[in-house]
Coordinates of C-alpha atoms and ligand atoms in Angstrom, one line a residue:
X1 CA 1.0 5.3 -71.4
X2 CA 3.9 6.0 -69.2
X3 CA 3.5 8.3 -66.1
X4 CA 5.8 11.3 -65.2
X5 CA 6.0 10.8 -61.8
X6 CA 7.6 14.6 -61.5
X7 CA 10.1 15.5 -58.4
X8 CA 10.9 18.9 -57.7
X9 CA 13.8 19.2 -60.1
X10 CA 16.7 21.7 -58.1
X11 CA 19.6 22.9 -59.0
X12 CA 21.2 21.0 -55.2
X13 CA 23.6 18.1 -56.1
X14 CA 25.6 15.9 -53.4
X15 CA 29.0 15.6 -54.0
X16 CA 30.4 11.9 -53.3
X17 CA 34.6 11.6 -52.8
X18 CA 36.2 8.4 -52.7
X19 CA 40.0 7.6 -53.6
X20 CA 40.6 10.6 -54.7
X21 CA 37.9 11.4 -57.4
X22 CA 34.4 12.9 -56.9
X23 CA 30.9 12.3 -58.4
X24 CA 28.3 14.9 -58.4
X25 CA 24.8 13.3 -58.1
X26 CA 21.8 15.0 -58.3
X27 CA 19.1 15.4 -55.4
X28 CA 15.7 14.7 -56.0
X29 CA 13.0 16.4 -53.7
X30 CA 9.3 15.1 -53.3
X31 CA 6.2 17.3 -52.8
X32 CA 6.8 17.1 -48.8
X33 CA 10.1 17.9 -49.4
X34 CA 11.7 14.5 -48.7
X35 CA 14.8 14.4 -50.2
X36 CA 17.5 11.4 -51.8
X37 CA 20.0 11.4 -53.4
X38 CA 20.0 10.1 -57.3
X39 CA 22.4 7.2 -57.5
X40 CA 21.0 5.4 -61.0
X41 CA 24.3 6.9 -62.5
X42 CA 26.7 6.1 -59.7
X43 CA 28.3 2.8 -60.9
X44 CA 28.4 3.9 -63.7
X45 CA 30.6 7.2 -62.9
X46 CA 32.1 6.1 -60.5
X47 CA 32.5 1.7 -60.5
X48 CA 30.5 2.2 -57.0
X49 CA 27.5 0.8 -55.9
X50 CA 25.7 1.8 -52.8
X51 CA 24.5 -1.5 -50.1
X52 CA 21.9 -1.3 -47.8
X53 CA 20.2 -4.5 -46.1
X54 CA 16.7 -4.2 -45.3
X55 CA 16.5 -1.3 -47.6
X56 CA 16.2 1.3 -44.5
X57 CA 17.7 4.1 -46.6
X58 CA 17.0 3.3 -50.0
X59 CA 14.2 4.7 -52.0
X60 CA 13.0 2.7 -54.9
X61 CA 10.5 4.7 -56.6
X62 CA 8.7 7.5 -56.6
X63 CA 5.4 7.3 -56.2
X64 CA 2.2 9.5 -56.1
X65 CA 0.2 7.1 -54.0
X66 CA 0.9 7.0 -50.5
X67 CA 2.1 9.4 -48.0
X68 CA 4.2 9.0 -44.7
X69 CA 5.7 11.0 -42.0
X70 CA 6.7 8.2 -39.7
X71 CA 8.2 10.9 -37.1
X72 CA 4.6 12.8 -37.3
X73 CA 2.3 9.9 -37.7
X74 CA 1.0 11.0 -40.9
X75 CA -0.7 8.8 -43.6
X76 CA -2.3 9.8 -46.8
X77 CA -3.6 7.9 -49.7
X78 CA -3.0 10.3 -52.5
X79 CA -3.2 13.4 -50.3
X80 CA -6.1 12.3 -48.3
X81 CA -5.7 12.0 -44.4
X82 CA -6.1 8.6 -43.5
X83 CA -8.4 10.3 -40.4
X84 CA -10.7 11.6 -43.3
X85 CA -11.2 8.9 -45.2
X86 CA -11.8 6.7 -42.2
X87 CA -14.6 8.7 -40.7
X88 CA -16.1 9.6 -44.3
X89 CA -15.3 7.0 -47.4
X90 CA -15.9 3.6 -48.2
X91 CA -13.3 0.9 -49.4
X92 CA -14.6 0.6 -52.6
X93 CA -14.4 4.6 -53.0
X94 CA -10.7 4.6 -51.2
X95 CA -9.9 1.8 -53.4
X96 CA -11.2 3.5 -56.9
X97 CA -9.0 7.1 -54.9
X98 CA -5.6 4.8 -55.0
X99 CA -6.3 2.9 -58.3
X100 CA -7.2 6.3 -60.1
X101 CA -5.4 9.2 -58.2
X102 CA -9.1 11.3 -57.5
X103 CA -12.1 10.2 -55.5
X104 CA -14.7 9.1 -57.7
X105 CA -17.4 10.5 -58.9
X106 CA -21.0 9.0 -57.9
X107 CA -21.2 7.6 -61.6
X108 CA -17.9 6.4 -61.5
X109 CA -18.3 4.8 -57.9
X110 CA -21.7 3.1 -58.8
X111 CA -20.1 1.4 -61.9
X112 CA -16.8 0.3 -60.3
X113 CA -19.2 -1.0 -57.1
X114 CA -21.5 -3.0 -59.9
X115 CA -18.7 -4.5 -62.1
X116 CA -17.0 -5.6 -58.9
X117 CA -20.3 -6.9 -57.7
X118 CA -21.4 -8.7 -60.7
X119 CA -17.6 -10.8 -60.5
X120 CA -17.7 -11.9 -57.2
X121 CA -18.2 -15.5 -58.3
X122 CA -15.8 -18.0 -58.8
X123 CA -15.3 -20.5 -61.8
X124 CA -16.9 -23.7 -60.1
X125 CA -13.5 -25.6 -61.4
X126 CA -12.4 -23.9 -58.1
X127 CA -14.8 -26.1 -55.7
X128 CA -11.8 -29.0 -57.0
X129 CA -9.2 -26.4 -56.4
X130 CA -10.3 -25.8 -53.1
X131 CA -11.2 -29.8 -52.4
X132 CA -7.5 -30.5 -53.6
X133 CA -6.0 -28.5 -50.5
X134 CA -6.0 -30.4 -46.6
X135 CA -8.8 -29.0 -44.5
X136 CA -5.9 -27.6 -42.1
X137 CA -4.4 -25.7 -44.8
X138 CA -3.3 -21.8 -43.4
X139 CA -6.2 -19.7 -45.7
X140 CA -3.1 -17.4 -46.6
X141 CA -1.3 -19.5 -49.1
X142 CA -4.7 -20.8 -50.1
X143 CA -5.4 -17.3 -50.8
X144 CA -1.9 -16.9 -52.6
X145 CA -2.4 -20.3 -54.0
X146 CA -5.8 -19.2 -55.3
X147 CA -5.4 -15.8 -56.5
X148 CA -2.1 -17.4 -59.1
X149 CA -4.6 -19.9 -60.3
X150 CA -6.9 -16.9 -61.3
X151 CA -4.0 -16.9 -64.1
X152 CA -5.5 -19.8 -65.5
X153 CA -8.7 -19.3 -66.0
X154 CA -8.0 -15.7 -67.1
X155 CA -5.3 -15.9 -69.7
X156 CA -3.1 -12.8 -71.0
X157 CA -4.4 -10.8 -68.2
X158 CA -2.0 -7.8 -69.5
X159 CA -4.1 -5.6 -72.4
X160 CA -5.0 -2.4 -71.9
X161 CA -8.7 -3.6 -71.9
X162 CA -7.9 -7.5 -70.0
X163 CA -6.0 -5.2 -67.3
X164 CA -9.3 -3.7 -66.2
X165 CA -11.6 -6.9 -65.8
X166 CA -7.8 -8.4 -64.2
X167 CA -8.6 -5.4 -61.7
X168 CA -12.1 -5.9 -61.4
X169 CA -12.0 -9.7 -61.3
X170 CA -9.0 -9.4 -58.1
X171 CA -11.3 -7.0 -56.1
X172 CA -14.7 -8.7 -56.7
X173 CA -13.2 -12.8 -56.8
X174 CA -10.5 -12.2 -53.1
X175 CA -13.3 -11.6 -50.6
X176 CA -15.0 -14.8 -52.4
X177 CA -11.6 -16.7 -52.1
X178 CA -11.1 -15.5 -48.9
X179 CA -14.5 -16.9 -47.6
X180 CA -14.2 -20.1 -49.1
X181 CA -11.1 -20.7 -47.6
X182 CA -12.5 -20.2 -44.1
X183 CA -15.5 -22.6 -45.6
X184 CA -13.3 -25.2 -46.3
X185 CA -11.3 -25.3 -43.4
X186 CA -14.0 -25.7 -41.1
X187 CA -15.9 -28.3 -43.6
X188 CA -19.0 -26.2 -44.5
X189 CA -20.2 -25.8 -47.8
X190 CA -18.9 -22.8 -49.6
X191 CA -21.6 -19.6 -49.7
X192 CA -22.6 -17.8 -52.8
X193 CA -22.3 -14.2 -52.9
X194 CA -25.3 -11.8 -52.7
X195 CA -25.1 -9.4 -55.0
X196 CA -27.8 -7.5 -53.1
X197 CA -25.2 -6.5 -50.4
X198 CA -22.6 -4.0 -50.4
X199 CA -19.0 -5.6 -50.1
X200 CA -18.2 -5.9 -46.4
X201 CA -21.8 -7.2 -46.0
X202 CA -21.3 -9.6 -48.8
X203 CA -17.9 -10.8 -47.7
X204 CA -19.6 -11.9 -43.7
X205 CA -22.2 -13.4 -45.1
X206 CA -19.8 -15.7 -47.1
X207 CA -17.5 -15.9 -44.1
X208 CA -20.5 -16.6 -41.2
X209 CA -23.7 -17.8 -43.4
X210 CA -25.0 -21.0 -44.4
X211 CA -27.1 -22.5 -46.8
X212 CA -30.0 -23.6 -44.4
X213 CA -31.1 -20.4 -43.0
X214 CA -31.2 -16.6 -43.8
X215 CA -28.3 -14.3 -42.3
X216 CA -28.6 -10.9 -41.1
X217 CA -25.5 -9.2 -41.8
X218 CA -25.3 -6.5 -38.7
X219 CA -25.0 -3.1 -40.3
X220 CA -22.5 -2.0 -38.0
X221 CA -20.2 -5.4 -38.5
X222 CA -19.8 -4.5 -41.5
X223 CA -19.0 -0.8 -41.7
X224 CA -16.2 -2.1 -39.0
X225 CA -14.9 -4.3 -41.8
X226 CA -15.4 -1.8 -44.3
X227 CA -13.5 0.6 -42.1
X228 CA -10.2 -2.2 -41.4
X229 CA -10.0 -2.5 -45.2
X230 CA -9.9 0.9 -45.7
X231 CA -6.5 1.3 -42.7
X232 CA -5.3 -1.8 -44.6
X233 CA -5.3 -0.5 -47.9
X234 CA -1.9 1.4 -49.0
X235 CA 1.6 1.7 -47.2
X236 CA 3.8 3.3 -49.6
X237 CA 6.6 0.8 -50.2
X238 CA 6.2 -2.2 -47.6
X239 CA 7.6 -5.5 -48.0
X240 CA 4.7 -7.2 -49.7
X241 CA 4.2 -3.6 -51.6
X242 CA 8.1 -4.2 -52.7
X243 CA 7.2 -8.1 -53.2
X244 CA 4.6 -7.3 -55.9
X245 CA 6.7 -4.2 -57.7
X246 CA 9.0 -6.9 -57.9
X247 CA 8.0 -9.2 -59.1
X248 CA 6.0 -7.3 -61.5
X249 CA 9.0 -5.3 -63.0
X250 CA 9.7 -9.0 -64.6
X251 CA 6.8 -8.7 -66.7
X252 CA 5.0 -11.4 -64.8
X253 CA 0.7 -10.7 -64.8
X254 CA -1.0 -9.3 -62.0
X255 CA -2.4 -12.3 -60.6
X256 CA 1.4 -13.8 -60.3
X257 CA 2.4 -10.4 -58.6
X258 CA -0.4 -10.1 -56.4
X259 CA 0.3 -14.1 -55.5
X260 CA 3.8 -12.8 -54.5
X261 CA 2.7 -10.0 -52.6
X262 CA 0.0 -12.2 -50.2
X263 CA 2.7 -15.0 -49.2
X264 CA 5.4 -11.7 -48.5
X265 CA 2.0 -10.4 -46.2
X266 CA 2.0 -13.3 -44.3
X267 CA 5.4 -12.8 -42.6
X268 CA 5.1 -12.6 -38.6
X269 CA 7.4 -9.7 -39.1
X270 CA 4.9 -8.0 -41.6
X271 CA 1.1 -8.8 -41.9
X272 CA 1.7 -11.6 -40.2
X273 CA 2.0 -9.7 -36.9
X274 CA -1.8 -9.3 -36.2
X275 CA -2.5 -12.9 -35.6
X276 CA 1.2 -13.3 -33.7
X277 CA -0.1 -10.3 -31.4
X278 CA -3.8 -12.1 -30.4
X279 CA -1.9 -15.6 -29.8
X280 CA 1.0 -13.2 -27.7
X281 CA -1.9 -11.8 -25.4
X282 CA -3.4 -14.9 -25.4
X283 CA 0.2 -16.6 -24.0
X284 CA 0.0 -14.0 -21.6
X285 CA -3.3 -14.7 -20.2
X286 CA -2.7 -18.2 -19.9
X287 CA 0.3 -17.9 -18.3
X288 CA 0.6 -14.8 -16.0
X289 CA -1.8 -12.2 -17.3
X290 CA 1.2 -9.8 -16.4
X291 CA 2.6 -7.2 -18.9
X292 CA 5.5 -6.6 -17.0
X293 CA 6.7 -10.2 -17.0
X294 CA 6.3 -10.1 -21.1
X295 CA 7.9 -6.5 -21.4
X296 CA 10.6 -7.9 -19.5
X297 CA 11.0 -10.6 -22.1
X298 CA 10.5 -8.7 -25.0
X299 CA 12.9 -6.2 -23.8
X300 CA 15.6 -9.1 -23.0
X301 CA 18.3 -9.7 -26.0
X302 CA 18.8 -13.1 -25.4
X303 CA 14.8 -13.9 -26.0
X304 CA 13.8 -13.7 -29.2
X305 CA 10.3 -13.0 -27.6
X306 CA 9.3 -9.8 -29.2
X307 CA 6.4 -7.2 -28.3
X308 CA 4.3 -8.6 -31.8
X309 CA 2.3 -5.4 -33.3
X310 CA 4.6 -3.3 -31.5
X311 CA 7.4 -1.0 -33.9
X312 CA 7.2 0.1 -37.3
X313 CA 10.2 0.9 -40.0
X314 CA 8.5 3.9 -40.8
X315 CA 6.7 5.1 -37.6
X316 CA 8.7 6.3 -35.1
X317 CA 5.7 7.6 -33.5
X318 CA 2.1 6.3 -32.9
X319 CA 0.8 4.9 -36.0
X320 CA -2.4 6.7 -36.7
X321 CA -4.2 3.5 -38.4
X322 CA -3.6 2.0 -34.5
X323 CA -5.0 4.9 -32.8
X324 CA -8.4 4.7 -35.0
X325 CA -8.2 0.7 -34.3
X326 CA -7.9 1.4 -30.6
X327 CA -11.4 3.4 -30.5
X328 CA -13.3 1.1 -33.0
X329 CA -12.2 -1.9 -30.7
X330 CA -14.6 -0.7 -27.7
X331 CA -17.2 0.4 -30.4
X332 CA -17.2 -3.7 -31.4
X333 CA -16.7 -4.7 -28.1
X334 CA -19.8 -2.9 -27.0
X335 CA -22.0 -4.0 -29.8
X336 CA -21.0 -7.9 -29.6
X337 CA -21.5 -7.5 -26.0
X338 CA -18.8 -9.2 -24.9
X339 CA -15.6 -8.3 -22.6
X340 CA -12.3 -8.3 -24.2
X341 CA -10.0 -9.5 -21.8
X342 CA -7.6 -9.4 -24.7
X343 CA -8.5 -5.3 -25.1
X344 CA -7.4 -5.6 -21.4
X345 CA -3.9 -7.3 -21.7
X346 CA -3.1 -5.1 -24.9
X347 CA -4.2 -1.3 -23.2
X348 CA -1.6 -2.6 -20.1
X349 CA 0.3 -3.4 -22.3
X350 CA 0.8 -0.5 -24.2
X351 CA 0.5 1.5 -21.1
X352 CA 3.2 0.0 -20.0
X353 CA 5.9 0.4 -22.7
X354 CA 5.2 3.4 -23.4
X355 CA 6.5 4.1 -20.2
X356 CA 9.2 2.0 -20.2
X357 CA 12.6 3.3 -21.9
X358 CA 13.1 0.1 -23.6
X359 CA 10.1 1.3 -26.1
X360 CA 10.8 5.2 -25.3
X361 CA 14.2 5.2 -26.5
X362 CA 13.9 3.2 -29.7
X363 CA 10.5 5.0 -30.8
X364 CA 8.7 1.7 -30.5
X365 CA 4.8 2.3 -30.8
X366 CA 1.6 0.5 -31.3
X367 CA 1.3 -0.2 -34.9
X368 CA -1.7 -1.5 -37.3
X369 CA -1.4 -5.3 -36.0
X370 CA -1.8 -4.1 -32.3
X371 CA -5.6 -3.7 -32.1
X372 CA -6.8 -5.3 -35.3
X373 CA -6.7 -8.9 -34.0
X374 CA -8.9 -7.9 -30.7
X375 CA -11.6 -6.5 -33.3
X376 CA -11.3 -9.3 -35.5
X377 CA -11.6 -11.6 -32.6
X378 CA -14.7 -10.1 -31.3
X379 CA -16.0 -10.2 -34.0
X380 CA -15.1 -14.1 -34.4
X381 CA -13.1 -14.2 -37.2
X382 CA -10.5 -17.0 -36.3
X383 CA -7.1 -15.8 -36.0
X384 CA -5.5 -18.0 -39.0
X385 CA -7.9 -15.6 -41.1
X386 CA -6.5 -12.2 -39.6
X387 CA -3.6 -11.7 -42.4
X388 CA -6.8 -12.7 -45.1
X389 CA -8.2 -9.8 -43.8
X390 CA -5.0 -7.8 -44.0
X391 CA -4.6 -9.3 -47.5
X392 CA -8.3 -8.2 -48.5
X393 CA -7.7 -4.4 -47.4
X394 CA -3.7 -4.3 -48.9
X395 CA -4.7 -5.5 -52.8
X396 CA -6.1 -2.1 -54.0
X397 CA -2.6 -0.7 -52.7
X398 CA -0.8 -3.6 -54.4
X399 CA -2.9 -3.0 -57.5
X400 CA -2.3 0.7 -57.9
X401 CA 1.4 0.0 -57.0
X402 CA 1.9 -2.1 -59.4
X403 CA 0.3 0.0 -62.2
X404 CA 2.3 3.0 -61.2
X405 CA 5.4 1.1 -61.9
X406 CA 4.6 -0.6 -65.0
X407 CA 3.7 3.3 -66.7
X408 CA 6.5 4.6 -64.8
X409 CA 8.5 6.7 -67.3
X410 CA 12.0 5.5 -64.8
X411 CA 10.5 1.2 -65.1
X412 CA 12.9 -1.4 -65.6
X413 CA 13.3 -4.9 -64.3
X414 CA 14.3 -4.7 -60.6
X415 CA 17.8 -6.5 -60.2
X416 CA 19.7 -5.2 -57.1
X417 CA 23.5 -5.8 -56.8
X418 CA 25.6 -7.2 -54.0
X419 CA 28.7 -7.1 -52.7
X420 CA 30.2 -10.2 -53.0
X421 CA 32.2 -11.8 -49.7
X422 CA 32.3 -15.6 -50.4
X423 CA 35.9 -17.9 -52.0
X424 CA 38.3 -16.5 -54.2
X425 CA 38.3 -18.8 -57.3
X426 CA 39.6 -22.1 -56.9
X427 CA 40.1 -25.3 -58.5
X428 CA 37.6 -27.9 -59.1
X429 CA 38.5 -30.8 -56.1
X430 CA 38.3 -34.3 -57.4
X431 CA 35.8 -36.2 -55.2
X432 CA 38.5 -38.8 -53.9
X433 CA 40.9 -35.8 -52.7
X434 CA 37.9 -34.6 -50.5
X435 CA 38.8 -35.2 -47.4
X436 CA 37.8 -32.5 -44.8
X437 CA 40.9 -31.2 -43.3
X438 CA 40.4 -30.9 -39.4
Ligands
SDX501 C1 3.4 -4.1 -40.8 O1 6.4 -1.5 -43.6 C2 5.2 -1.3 -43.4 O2 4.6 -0.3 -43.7 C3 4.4 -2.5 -42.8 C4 3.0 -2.3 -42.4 C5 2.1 -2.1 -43.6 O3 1.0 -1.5 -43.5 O4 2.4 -2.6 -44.7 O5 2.9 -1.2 -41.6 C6 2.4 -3.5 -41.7 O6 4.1 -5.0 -41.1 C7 3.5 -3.6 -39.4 C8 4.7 -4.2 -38.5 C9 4.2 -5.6 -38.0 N1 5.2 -6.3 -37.3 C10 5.3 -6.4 -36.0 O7 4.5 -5.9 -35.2 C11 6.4 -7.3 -35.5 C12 7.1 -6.7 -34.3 N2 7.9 -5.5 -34.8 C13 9.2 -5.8 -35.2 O8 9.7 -7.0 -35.4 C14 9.9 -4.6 -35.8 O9 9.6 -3.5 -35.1 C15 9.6 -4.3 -37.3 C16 9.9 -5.6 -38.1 C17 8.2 -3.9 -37.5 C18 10.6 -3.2 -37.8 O10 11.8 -3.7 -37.7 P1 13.1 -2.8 -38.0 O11 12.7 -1.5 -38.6 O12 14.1 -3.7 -38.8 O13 13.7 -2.5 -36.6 P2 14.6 -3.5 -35.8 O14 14.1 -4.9 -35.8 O15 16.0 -3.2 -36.2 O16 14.4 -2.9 -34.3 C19 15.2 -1.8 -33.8 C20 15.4 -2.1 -32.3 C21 16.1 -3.4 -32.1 O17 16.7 -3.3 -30.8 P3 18.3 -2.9 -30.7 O18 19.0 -3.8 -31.8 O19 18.3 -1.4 -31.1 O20 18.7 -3.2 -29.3 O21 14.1 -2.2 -31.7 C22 13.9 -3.5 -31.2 C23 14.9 -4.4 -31.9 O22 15.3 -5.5 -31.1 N3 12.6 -3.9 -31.5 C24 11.7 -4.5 -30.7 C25 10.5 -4.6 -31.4 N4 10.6 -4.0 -32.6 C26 11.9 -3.6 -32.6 N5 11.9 -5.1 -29.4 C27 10.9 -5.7 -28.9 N6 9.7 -5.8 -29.5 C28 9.5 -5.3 -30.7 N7 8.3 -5.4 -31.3

């Protein structure tokens, strides 16, 4: 089934001139009336290729899944405001909206939410998987690690009918993976899921329960993770988002992509950031607990210090997943009953650059790492598991990504060029004529 992902088709063209010839290429328009221009003829026409590092003006897709504005601050998932959906969905409903392209209906939501639930196990080979890896081990390439092993107890994940249990068995098995990973690291024995509780409730209980006595999941906990996994869980085409496209236009399986996609996540640059911006406050506490003297670093081209969950690609204006992070984080705060000093440092903080031309004048704003590590810490997750949770909230994204470009009507393997800048050809040196010339 492939998809016709359809542009607005106009008559507008760009002309291109170079050396004296031209090439018309077409323009393609998207429904918010984003516009490129269509080079997948250019070489050809013209010998030309186009080179871009870091991709900031390249589109390489189109895709109905996510929406942007980075100058407005908007996000959608498939139309839907991200404000919307975080005051009145559910992951599991958000993830079924990207996976599917509509929100579910109640039949369709209590079927996905009861396969996912009856999966969340893991093959017990795993407790050796898990025993084969150092206690100290980061959980994020465990995770990786884990999630590319699901490949071999799940063979030929790829039919039409496999691809749907590969689906269900990534969303129920990662929270599961993800908990044990914590488990082991700290040496306590791994918990079973529950399938009595919904999934947020489910994955705490794995992550904070243990064998010896009942846990109370608290209700509100949980609708906070719920709520994280649902600003986690699409960014149009991200680095890990890239990663998995990637990797998937190869014809590797999901697992393999979805492997690829977590170790891209865990990046300090990317999802990385949100445990880099909780051990950056905490530096700053320890040290002098002033913003100013950071800023001053962060601002200062010979430090590579950097203001970590601050500036986006895409966002050149508050990033709205931030803004809801900023209010939950005094909604945790007040129910754990504890004082964040680290909400402290990080409202200064941003008070502070965004008064400080540095920030102003490159359109540097909070973005979704900013907050997310003060909730997560309040609500005593360790920080070595903050870019699990970001993985845990990204893989419907991933998932619907990937399946978008595999029907894509456009798909082929992804194989950019280059322009190469190394030795002219040369002879083959014989080892004892290999002297190095001063
Ligand atoms: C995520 O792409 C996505 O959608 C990602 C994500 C998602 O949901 O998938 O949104 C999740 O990855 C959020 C970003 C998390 N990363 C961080 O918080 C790390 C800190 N931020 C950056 O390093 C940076 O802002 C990036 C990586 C996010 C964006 O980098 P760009 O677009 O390549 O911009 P740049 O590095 O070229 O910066 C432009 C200028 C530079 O200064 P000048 O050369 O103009 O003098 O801004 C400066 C940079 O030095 N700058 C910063 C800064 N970020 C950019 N200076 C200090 N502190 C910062 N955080």
């Amino acid at each position: 089934m492939t998809t016709q992902l359809k542009d607005k088709k106009g008559a507008d063209t760009a002309t291109l001139t170079y050396n004296g010839s031209s090439a018309t290429l077409p323009i393609v328009r998207g429904t918010e009336n984003e516009t490129a221009i269509d080079i997948e003829k250019l070489r050809a026409s013209t010998g030309l290729i186009t080179l871009d590092p870091g991709y900031g003006s390249t589109g390489s897709c189109r895709s109905a899944i996510t929406f942007i504005d980075g100058e407005k601050g908007i996000l959608r998932y498939r139309g839907y405001p991200i404000e919307e959906l975080a005051e009145k969905s559910n992951f599991l409903e958000v993830a079924w909206l990207l996976l599917h392209g509509e929100l579910p209906t109640p039949a369709e939501l209590q079927s996905f939410t009861s396969e996912i639930t009856r999966h969340t196990m893991l093959h017990q080979d795993f407790d050796r998987f898990f025993d084969a890896l150092p206690k100290d081990a980061h959980p994020m390439p465990v995770c990786s690690a884990a999630i590319g092993a699901l490949t071999t107890f799940y063979q030929e994940p790829e039919s039409e009918h496999q691809l749907h249990d590969t689906i269900i068995r990534l969303m129920a098995k990662m929270p599961t993976i993800a908990a044990c990973s914590y488990k082991h690291s700290i040496g306590q024995p791994f918990m079973y899921p529950m399938n009595r509780l919904d999934y947020s409730s489910n994955f705490l209980r794995m992550m904070f329960g243990i064998p010896c006595e009942e846990y109370e999941v608290d209700p509100v906990l949980a609708r906070v993770v719920d709520l994280l996994l649902i600003l986690h869980a699409d960014h149009e085409q991200n680095c890990s988002t890239s990663t998995v496209r990637m990797v998937g236009s190869s014809m590797a399986n999901l697992y393999a992509s979805i492997a690829a996609g977590i170790s891209a996540l865990w990046g300090s640059l990317h999802g990385g950031a949100n445990q880099k911006v909780i051990e950056m406050l905490e530096q700053i506490e320890r040290e002098e607990g002033s913003a100013d003297k950071f800023l001053a670093r962060a601002k200062d081209k010979n430090d590579t210090t950097r203001l970590m969950g601050f500036g986006h690609r895409v966002y050149k204006s508050y990033d709205p997943r931030a803004a809801i992070l900023k209010k939950a984080c005094g909604d945790v705060i007040e129910r754990v009953g504890v004082s964040s000093r680290m909400l402290e440092i990080a409202m200064r903080l941003e008070e502070v650059a965004l008064k400080d031309d540095y920030f102003v004048s490159r359109k540097l704003y909070p973005n979704v790492d900013f907050y997310s590590g003060v909730i997560y810490q309040a609500m005593n997750i360790p920080v070595n598991m903050f870019t699990v949770m970001f993985t845990m909230g990204r893989l419907p994204g991933w998932i619907a990504q990937w399946i978008e470009m595999r029907n894509d009507e456009h798909f082929r393997i992804a194989r950019p060029r280059q322009i190469y800048v190394g030795s002219p050809k040369r002879a083959y040196v014989p080892a004892s004529a290999r002297g190095r010339s001063a």
